[in-house]
Short mmCIF file of C-alpha atoms and ligand atoms in Angstrom, two decimals:
data_model
loop_
_atom_site.label_atom_id
_atom_site.label_comp_id
_atom_site.label_asym_id
_atom_site.label_seq_id
_atom_site.Cartn_x
_atom_site.Cartn_y
_atom_site.Cartn_z
CA UNK C 1 -3.86 -22.63 12.17
CA UNK C 2 -6.00 -23.91 9.29
CA UNK C 3 -9.46 -22.99 10.57
CA UNK C 4 -10.16 -20.60 7.67
CA UNK C 5 -9.13 -22.90 4.87
CA UNK C 6 -12.25 -22.03 2.94
CA UNK C 7 -11.06 -18.41 2.73
CA UNK C 8 -12.05 -17.03 -0.66
CA UNK C 9 -10.54 -13.57 -0.43
CA UNK C 10 -13.49 -11.75 1.15
CA UNK C 11 -14.22 -10.81 4.77
CA UNK C 12 -17.58 -11.63 6.42
CA UNK C 13 -20.36 -8.99 6.45
CA UNK C 14 -18.82 -7.36 9.54
CA UNK C 15 -15.42 -7.03 7.88
CA UNK C 16 -13.79 -9.90 9.80
CA UNK C 17 -10.86 -11.76 8.30
CA UNK C 18 -10.94 -14.66 10.73
CA UNK C 19 -9.98 -13.07 14.08
CA UNK C 20 -8.80 -9.83 12.41
CA UNK C 21 -10.42 -6.68 11.04
CA UNK C 22 -13.91 -5.59 12.13
CA UNK C 23 -15.29 -2.13 12.88
CA UNK C 24 -13.69 -0.29 15.79
CA UNK C 25 -15.03 3.23 15.35
CA UNK C 26 -16.82 5.95 17.34
CA UNK C 27 -20.61 5.64 17.50
CA UNK C 28 -21.16 8.59 15.13
CA UNK C 29 -19.20 6.84 12.37
CA UNK C 30 -20.97 3.48 12.46
CA UNK C 31 -23.87 4.63 10.27
CA UNK C 32 -21.66 6.48 7.71
CA UNK C 33 -19.45 3.36 7.49
CA UNK C 34 -22.54 1.23 6.82
CA UNK C 35 -23.66 3.65 4.10
CA UNK C 36 -20.21 3.59 2.53
CA UNK C 37 -20.25 -0.21 2.59
CA UNK C 38 -23.69 -0.32 0.95
CA UNK C 39 -22.67 2.17 -1.77
CA UNK C 40 -19.45 0.27 -2.40
CA UNK C 41 -21.31 -3.03 -2.76
CA UNK C 42 -23.82 -1.47 -5.17
CA UNK C 43 -21.04 0.13 -7.22
CA UNK C 44 -19.07 -3.08 -7.32
CA UNK C 45 -21.97 -4.86 -9.06
CA UNK C 46 -22.68 -1.95 -11.42
CA UNK C 47 -21.12 -2.33 -14.90
CA UNK C 48 -21.42 1.43 -15.50
CA UNK C 49 -19.28 2.12 -12.42
CA UNK C 50 -16.65 -0.35 -13.61
CA UNK C 51 -16.62 1.19 -17.10
CA UNK C 52 -16.18 4.72 -15.77
CA UNK C 53 -13.42 3.64 -13.37
CA UNK C 54 -11.62 1.71 -16.11
CA UNK C 55 -11.74 4.75 -18.38
CA UNK C 56 -10.23 6.96 -15.66
CA UNK C 57 -7.58 4.38 -14.80
CA UNK C 58 -6.64 4.34 -18.47
CA UNK C 59 -6.63 7.93 -19.69
CA UNK C 60 -6.02 9.74 -16.39
CA UNK C 61 -3.82 7.37 -14.37
CA UNK C 62 -2.00 5.58 -17.19
CA UNK C 63 -3.13 1.95 -16.96
CA UNK C 64 -2.29 -0.70 -17.88
CA UNK C 65 1.24 -0.38 -16.53
CA UNK C 66 3.93 -2.53 -18.20
CA UNK C 67 5.37 -5.73 -16.81
CA UNK C 68 9.05 -5.22 -17.53
CA UNK C 69 11.76 -7.88 -17.72
CA UNK C 70 14.76 -6.62 -15.71
CA UNK C 71 17.41 -8.22 -17.86
CA UNK C 72 20.51 -6.60 -16.36
CA UNK C 73 19.33 -7.10 -12.79
CA UNK C 74 18.56 -10.75 -13.59
CA UNK C 75 22.02 -11.25 -15.10
CA UNK C 76 23.77 -9.48 -12.20
CA UNK C 77 22.03 -11.70 -9.63
CA UNK C 78 22.54 -14.87 -11.68
CA UNK C 79 19.37 -16.71 -10.64
CA UNK C 80 15.62 -16.36 -11.18
CA UNK C 81 14.22 -14.20 -13.99
CA UNK C 82 12.97 -10.91 -12.52
CA UNK C 83 9.92 -9.05 -13.79
CA UNK C 84 8.90 -5.61 -12.48
CA UNK C 85 5.26 -4.46 -12.35
CA UNK C 86 5.70 -0.79 -13.20
CA UNK C 87 3.26 1.02 -10.87
CA UNK C 88 5.96 3.69 -10.64
CA UNK C 89 4.85 4.90 -14.08
CA UNK C 90 1.36 5.88 -12.90
CA UNK C 91 0.16 9.49 -12.63
CA UNK C 92 1.32 11.02 -9.30
CA UNK C 93 4.04 8.36 -9.02
CA UNK C 94 2.65 5.33 -7.17
CA UNK C 95 -0.16 2.76 -6.99
CA UNK C 96 -2.16 5.05 -4.62
CA UNK C 97 -4.07 6.64 -7.52
CA UNK C 98 -5.84 3.32 -8.33
CA UNK C 99 -7.67 3.37 -5.02
CA UNK C 100 -8.22 7.13 -4.89
CA UNK C 101 -10.02 7.21 -8.24
CA UNK C 102 -12.34 4.40 -7.13
CA UNK C 103 -13.22 6.26 -3.92
CA UNK C 104 -13.80 9.54 -5.80
CA UNK C 105 -16.45 7.87 -7.96
CA UNK C 106 -18.12 6.65 -4.75
CA UNK C 107 -17.99 10.19 -3.31
CA UNK C 108 -19.87 11.46 -6.34
CA UNK C 109 -22.47 8.69 -6.04
CA UNK C 110 -22.98 9.55 -2.36
CA UNK C 111 -23.40 13.25 -3.18
CA UNK C 112 -20.62 14.44 -0.86
CA UNK C 113 -18.70 17.61 -1.69
CA UNK C 114 -15.58 17.49 0.45
CA UNK C 115 -12.82 14.92 0.94
CA UNK C 116 -10.18 14.57 3.62
CA UNK C 117 -7.15 12.31 3.83
CA UNK C 118 -4.05 11.85 5.91
CA UNK C 119 -0.61 11.19 4.52
CA UNK C 120 2.83 10.21 5.80
CA UNK C 121 5.29 10.57 2.93
CA UNK C 122 2.75 12.58 1.00
CA UNK C 123 2.11 10.10 -1.84
CA UNK C 124 -1.48 9.39 -0.83
CA UNK C 125 -2.02 13.10 -0.17
CA UNK C 126 -0.80 14.02 -3.64
CA UNK C 127 -2.96 11.35 -5.30
CA UNK C 128 -6.02 12.52 -3.31
CA UNK C 129 -5.35 16.22 -4.05
CA UNK C 130 -4.98 15.49 -7.78
CA UNK C 131 -8.16 13.42 -7.98
CA UNK C 132 -10.10 15.97 -5.87
CA UNK C 133 -9.10 18.65 -8.39
CA UNK C 134 -10.21 16.37 -11.23
CA UNK C 135 -13.61 15.85 -9.55
CA UNK C 136 -14.06 19.46 -8.38
CA UNK C 137 -14.16 18.57 -4.66
CA UNK C 138 -12.88 20.52 -1.67
CA UNK C 139 -9.87 18.74 -0.22
CA UNK C 140 -8.10 18.88 3.16
CA UNK C 141 -4.97 16.82 3.80
CA UNK C 142 -3.71 16.13 7.34
CA UNK C 143 0.00 15.63 7.79
CA UNK C 144 2.27 15.43 10.82
CA UNK C 145 4.41 18.57 11.07
CA UNK C 146 7.63 16.52 11.11
CA UNK C 147 6.54 14.64 7.97
CA UNK C 148 5.58 17.93 6.30
CA UNK C 149 9.09 19.28 6.90
CA UNK C 150 10.72 16.09 5.55
CA UNK C 151 8.42 15.96 2.51
CA UNK C 152 8.25 19.66 1.64
CA UNK C 153 8.09 18.95 -2.09
CA UNK C 154 4.93 16.86 -1.72
CA UNK C 155 3.37 19.56 0.51
CA UNK C 156 3.96 22.08 -2.29
CA UNK C 157 2.51 19.67 -4.86
CA UNK C 158 -0.68 19.22 -2.79
CA UNK C 159 -1.11 22.98 -2.36
CA UNK C 160 -0.57 23.60 -6.09
CA UNK C 161 -3.25 20.97 -6.75
CA UNK C 162 -5.66 23.09 -4.73
CA UNK C 163 -5.69 21.16 -1.45
CA UNK C 164 -5.46 22.69 2.00
CA UNK C 165 -2.65 21.00 3.95
CA UNK C 166 -3.06 21.04 7.74
CA UNK C 167 0.14 20.31 9.61
CA UNK C 168 -0.33 18.58 12.98
CA UNK C 169 2.20 19.58 15.61
CA UNK C 170 1.33 17.19 18.46
CA UNK C 171 3.00 13.96 19.66
CA UNK C 172 5.55 12.50 17.27
CA UNK C 173 4.13 14.81 14.55
CA UNK C 174 3.85 11.92 12.10
CA UNK C 175 1.21 9.69 10.50
CA UNK C 176 -0.50 8.39 13.65
CA UNK C 177 -1.28 11.93 14.84
CA UNK C 178 -2.46 12.92 11.35
CA UNK C 179 -4.88 9.96 11.32
CA UNK C 180 -6.34 11.01 14.68
CA UNK C 181 -6.98 14.53 13.34
CA UNK C 182 -8.53 13.22 10.13
CA UNK C 183 -10.86 10.99 12.22
CA UNK C 184 -11.85 14.01 14.32
CA UNK C 185 -12.61 16.03 11.20
CA UNK C 186 -14.67 13.17 9.77
CA UNK C 187 -16.76 12.79 12.94
CA UNK C 188 -17.52 16.53 12.82
CA UNK C 189 -18.26 16.88 9.09
CA UNK C 190 -19.46 13.44 8.11
CA UNK C 191 -22.61 14.65 6.30
CA UNK C 192 -20.63 16.49 3.62
CA UNK C 193 -17.27 14.75 3.86
CA UNK C 194 -15.74 11.46 2.77
CA UNK C 195 -12.54 10.17 4.37
CA UNK C 196 -10.28 8.81 1.59
CA UNK C 197 -8.23 6.13 3.33
CA UNK C 198 -5.08 5.21 1.45
CA UNK C 199 -4.44 1.58 2.35
CA UNK C 200 -6.09 -1.73 3.27
CA UNK C 201 -6.56 -0.62 6.85
CA UNK C 202 -9.06 1.00 9.23
CA UNK C 203 -12.64 -0.07 9.99
CA UNK C 204 -14.69 -2.13 7.49
CA UNK C 205 -15.35 -1.53 4.59
CA UNK C 206 -12.00 0.20 3.99
CA UNK C 207 -9.74 -2.89 3.93
CA UNK C 208 -11.87 -4.78 1.41
CA UNK C 209 -12.77 -1.68 -0.62
CA UNK C 210 -9.17 -0.53 -1.05
CA UNK C 211 -8.12 -4.08 -1.93
CA UNK C 212 -10.79 -4.29 -4.63
CA UNK C 213 -9.64 -0.94 -6.10
CA UNK C 214 -6.01 -2.14 -6.11
CA UNK C 215 -6.39 -5.67 -7.46
CA UNK C 216 -6.44 -4.38 -11.04
CA UNK C 217 -2.64 -4.39 -10.88
CA UNK C 218 -2.46 -8.09 -10.03
CA UNK C 219 -5.01 -9.03 -12.71
CA UNK C 220 -2.88 -7.19 -15.26
CA UNK C 221 0.34 -8.78 -13.98
CA UNK C 222 -1.15 -12.29 -14.14
CA UNK C 223 -2.25 -11.88 -17.77
CA UNK C 224 1.06 -10.21 -18.68
CA UNK C 225 3.32 -12.91 -17.21
CA UNK C 226 1.20 -15.66 -18.82
CA UNK C 227 1.58 -13.92 -22.18
CA UNK C 228 5.34 -13.31 -21.79
CA UNK C 229 6.49 -16.56 -20.14
CA UNK C 230 3.56 -18.89 -20.89
CA UNK C 231 3.35 -19.79 -17.23
CA UNK C 232 2.66 -18.46 -13.73
CA UNK C 233 5.48 -16.95 -11.65
CA UNK C 234 7.13 -18.90 -8.81
CA UNK C 235 7.20 -15.94 -6.40
CA UNK C 236 5.40 -12.62 -6.00
CA UNK C 237 7.14 -9.96 -3.91
CA UNK C 238 5.80 -6.63 -2.62
CA UNK C 239 6.56 -4.24 0.22
CA UNK C 240 3.97 -3.97 3.02
CA UNK C 241 3.09 -0.70 4.74
CA UNK C 242 -0.64 -0.98 5.36
CA UNK C 243 -0.48 -3.59 2.64
CA UNK C 244 -2.46 -2.31 -0.34
CA UNK C 245 0.08 -2.69 -3.14
CA UNK C 246 0.90 -6.20 -1.89
CA UNK C 247 -2.76 -7.33 -1.78
CA UNK C 248 -3.29 -5.64 -5.14
CA UNK C 249 -0.64 -7.94 -6.57
CA UNK C 250 -1.46 -11.08 -4.56
CA UNK C 251 -5.21 -11.32 -4.99
CA UNK C 252 -5.34 -12.45 -8.62
CA UNK C 253 -3.05 -15.36 -7.64
CA UNK C 254 -4.72 -16.43 -4.36
CA UNK C 255 -6.06 -19.67 -5.85
CA UNK C 256 -2.84 -20.48 -7.72
CA UNK C 257 -1.58 -22.46 -4.76
CA UNK C 258 1.90 -23.00 -6.18
CA UNK C 259 2.63 -19.27 -6.47
CA UNK C 260 4.53 -18.14 -3.35
CA UNK C 261 3.64 -14.71 -1.99
CA UNK C 262 6.13 -12.68 0.01
CA UNK C 263 5.37 -9.41 1.78
CA UNK C 264 8.35 -7.35 2.91
CA UNK C 265 8.07 -5.07 5.94
CA UNK C 266 10.43 -2.35 7.12
CA UNK C 267 13.21 -3.76 9.32
CA UNK C 268 14.47 -0.23 10.01
CA UNK C 269 17.69 0.06 12.04
CA UNK C 270 17.31 -3.27 13.85
CA UNK C 271 15.09 -5.50 16.01
CA UNK C 272 14.67 -3.19 19.04
CA UNK C 273 11.10 -1.95 19.60
CA UNK C 274 10.97 1.60 18.19
CA UNK C 275 13.66 0.94 15.58
CA UNK C 276 11.53 -0.77 12.92
CA UNK C 277 8.03 -1.34 11.53
CA UNK C 278 8.13 -5.16 11.16
CA UNK C 279 4.74 -5.88 12.73
CA UNK C 280 4.90 -9.61 12.02
CA UNK C 281 8.37 -9.90 13.53
CA UNK C 282 7.75 -7.87 16.71
CA UNK C 283 4.02 -7.20 17.03
CA UNK C 284 1.08 -8.92 18.66
CA UNK C 285 -2.70 -8.84 18.47
CA UNK C 286 -4.20 -5.47 19.28
CA UNK C 287 -6.60 -2.77 18.11
CA UNK C 288 -5.42 0.43 16.47
CA UNK C 289 -7.31 3.11 14.53
CA UNK C 290 -10.27 1.01 13.50
CA UNK C 291 -9.05 -2.58 13.13
CA UNK C 292 -7.95 -5.64 15.10
CA UNK C 293 -4.62 -6.88 13.79
CA UNK C 294 -0.89 -7.21 14.46
CA UNK C 295 0.30 -4.08 16.27
CA UNK C 296 3.70 -3.03 17.57
CA UNK C 297 3.21 -2.26 21.27
CA UNK C 298 5.08 -2.31 24.53
CA UNK C 299 4.42 -4.65 27.49
CA UNK C 300 1.56 -2.41 28.71
CA UNK C 301 -0.16 -2.32 25.32
CA UNK C 302 1.02 1.23 24.54
CA UNK C 303 1.49 1.72 20.79
CA UNK C 304 5.20 1.66 20.01
CA UNK C 305 6.95 4.31 18.01
CA UNK C 306 8.29 3.03 14.70
CA UNK C 307 11.12 3.80 12.34
CA UNK C 308 11.83 3.24 8.67
CA UNK C 309 13.91 5.06 6.09
CA UNK C 310 10.73 4.94 3.97
CA UNK C 311 7.82 6.92 5.43
CA UNK C 312 5.29 4.80 3.51
CA UNK C 313 6.16 1.67 5.51
CA UNK C 314 6.47 3.45 8.85
CA UNK C 315 3.29 2.50 10.75
CA UNK C 316 2.66 0.41 13.89
CA UNK C 317 -0.07 -1.87 12.45
CA UNK C 318 -0.66 -3.94 9.33
CA UNK C 319 -3.80 -4.55 7.26
CA UNK C 320 -5.99 -7.33 8.78
CA UNK C 321 -6.16 -9.46 5.62
CA UNK C 322 -2.39 -9.89 5.72
CA UNK C 323 -2.64 -11.23 9.26
CA UNK C 324 -5.10 -13.89 8.06
CA UNK C 325 -3.06 -14.81 4.96
CA UNK C 326 -0.10 -15.33 7.25
CA UNK C 327 -2.08 -17.55 9.67
CA UNK C 328 -3.23 -19.62 6.71
CA UNK C 329 0.31 -19.97 5.41
CA UNK C 330 -0.87 -18.54 2.09
CA UNK C 331 1.51 -15.56 2.28
CA UNK C 332 4.82 -15.22 4.10
CA UNK C 333 6.34 -12.08 5.55
CA UNK C 334 9.94 -10.98 5.75
CA UNK C 335 11.61 -7.65 6.46
CA UNK C 336 14.43 -5.62 4.95
CA UNK C 337 16.55 -3.18 6.94
CA UNK C 338 17.14 0.45 5.94
CA UNK C 339 20.66 -0.33 4.74
CA UNK C 340 19.50 -3.17 2.44
CA UNK C 341 16.75 -1.01 0.98
CA UNK C 342 19.22 1.80 0.29
CA UNK C 343 21.55 -0.69 -1.43
CA UNK C 344 18.68 -2.02 -3.51
CA UNK C 345 17.71 1.54 -4.46
CA UNK C 346 21.20 2.14 -5.86
CA UNK C 347 21.41 -1.24 -7.60
CA UNK C 348 18.16 -0.87 -9.50
CA UNK C 349 19.00 2.73 -10.42
CA UNK C 350 22.39 1.78 -11.84
CA UNK C 351 21.46 -1.51 -13.50
CA UNK C 352 18.09 -0.63 -14.98
CA UNK C 353 17.90 3.17 -15.04
CA UNK C 354 14.88 3.16 -12.73
CA UNK C 355 14.79 5.03 -9.40
CA UNK C 356 12.46 2.97 -7.19
CA UNK C 357 10.53 4.41 -4.25
CA UNK C 358 12.32 3.54 -0.99
CA UNK C 359 9.23 1.52 -0.06
CA UNK C 360 9.53 -0.60 -3.21
CA UNK C 361 13.28 -0.90 -2.58
CA UNK C 362 12.41 -3.11 0.43
CA UNK C 363 10.80 -5.64 -1.93
CA UNK C 364 13.83 -5.38 -4.22
CA UNK C 365 16.14 -6.03 -1.26
CA UNK C 366 14.36 -9.38 -0.71
CA UNK C 367 14.79 -10.20 -4.40
CA UNK C 368 18.49 -9.34 -4.36
CA UNK C 369 19.01 -11.69 -1.48
CA UNK C 370 16.91 -14.63 -2.72
CA UNK C 371 17.04 -14.56 -6.54
CA UNK C 372 20.69 -15.74 -6.70
CA UNK C 373 19.70 -18.96 -4.87
CA UNK C 374 16.86 -19.71 -7.27
CA UNK C 375 17.05 -21.57 -10.59
CA UNK C 376 17.44 -19.63 -13.83
CA UNK C 377 14.19 -21.14 -15.03
CA UNK C 378 12.26 -19.65 -12.08
CA UNK C 379 10.27 -16.43 -12.25
CA UNK C 380 9.84 -13.58 -9.76
CA UNK C 381 7.30 -10.77 -10.16
CA UNK C 382 8.12 -7.75 -7.99
CA UNK C 383 5.74 -4.87 -7.52
CA UNK C 384 7.51 -1.59 -8.14
CA UNK C 385 4.89 0.30 -6.14
CA UNK C 386 6.25 3.78 -6.82
CA UNK C 387 9.01 5.94 -8.22
CA UNK C 388 11.93 7.25 -6.22
CA UNK C 389 11.98 10.93 -7.18
CA UNK C 390 10.47 11.83 -3.80
CA UNK C 391 13.32 9.99 -2.05
CA UNK C 392 16.30 11.48 -3.86
CA UNK C 393 17.20 13.91 -1.05
CA UNK C 394 16.82 11.23 1.66
CA UNK C 395 18.93 8.70 -0.23
CA UNK C 396 21.58 11.33 -0.98
CA UNK C 397 21.78 12.22 2.71
CA UNK C 398 22.31 8.56 3.71
CA UNK C 399 24.91 7.90 1.02
CA UNK C 400 26.88 10.99 2.03
CA UNK C 401 26.69 10.07 5.71
CA UNK C 402 28.07 6.59 4.94
CA UNK C 403 30.64 8.02 2.54
CA UNK C 404 29.40 5.72 -0.19
CA UNK C 405 28.32 8.21 -2.85
CA UNK C 406 31.28 7.85 -5.19
CA UNK C 407 31.01 5.55 -8.19
CA UNK C 408 31.86 1.88 -7.80
C1 PLP M 1 2.16 4.32 0.37
C2 PLP M 1 3.16 3.51 -0.33
C3 PLP M 1 3.46 2.18 0.06
C4 PLP M 1 2.87 1.53 1.28
O1 PLP M 1 1.50 1.36 1.26
P1 PLP M 1 0.81 -0.04 1.00
O2 PLP M 1 -0.60 0.20 1.34
O3 PLP M 1 1.46 -1.05 1.88
O4 PLP M 1 1.00 -0.37 -0.44
C5 PLP M 1 4.36 1.47 -0.70
N1 PLP M 1 4.97 2.00 -1.77
C6 PLP M 1 4.72 3.26 -2.17
C7 PLP M 1 5.44 3.80 -3.36
C8 PLP M 1 3.82 4.07 -1.47
O5 PLP M 1 3.59 5.32 -1.86
#
């Protein structure tokens, strides 16, 4: 399909990316979403907003992050030169803080006093709790009870940062249930409360707003690779949960038609429905939690359960802009299985002394497979979306189970 060839990286006024996106929300939220959209558009044009956000991204979050040449990984794979965008070095450990700080400034402009968020692995919850403390806002984080047990450290971090963590013990007790509860809270308290969504998903304006707050990382990466290598990269690679770190990287390169863009989804245990979160491999068009996009569902349209070793990629739907970029052939999507991601986690740790988040390890798994077949003159930029400290227990458990923990 080439019907949207004039696509310039922005949705229409209703938040449509071609046939995807839109506003699927309860009646009571339509007006608050419109107000959020209006405030976002005003802020986006306001140089004072940009200056304040840039200052926070610098001194509080730690931007700019380095673009690091992975020399030993490059040599071990024997092909393309591999550069890592180091979002793992940011405050609270992942790219999530970029978006959260932008939304907090909007909250202040709108005069709201309370923020809510939902979180799977806890990374978005921790970023939101930290920024809420920084801005003096009340903060409630919704989390599935099963996720809260698996990510006890992040639950403790959020509570120490002053947030109230509400554990949801219905259904699968994971992210989908937490989102439903957060939506319910928002409908009830919308006059005082802002819902801090953590990825390029949900009803308009969230997908475009979160993308705009994340694209700083791609603008940095583009300038950094041009400075270091005097040319553009051949391939960009990023993992795709909702898709915010990937769009953050891709957007600055959208018009550089020769730069390939690869998004890597969670292939989980295998191709059976329920065993993975590869929406582009096994999903079809549907509506879930605010947006029209690719959704994993059974023959009756019931939302499928999903699995990934990385909680941050474990969701049944994907951000609508990715669906359009795929239709246009501008971005391509692959998946990596749990086992490949775990191998990539170990490889990067041992070769470069960097523990990657298990989410980011999916992007690295693609690189480990494809870099050896590329020329030594070619360049890959991989987004290292977060650090792996949160995943140490999970990785240890898998390595012990497979008997592979001893040194090779
Ligand atoms: C949340 C998270 C992701 C997935 O979210 P996207 O919106 O797809 O970026 C990826 N990596 C890390 C480290 C995360 O915390």
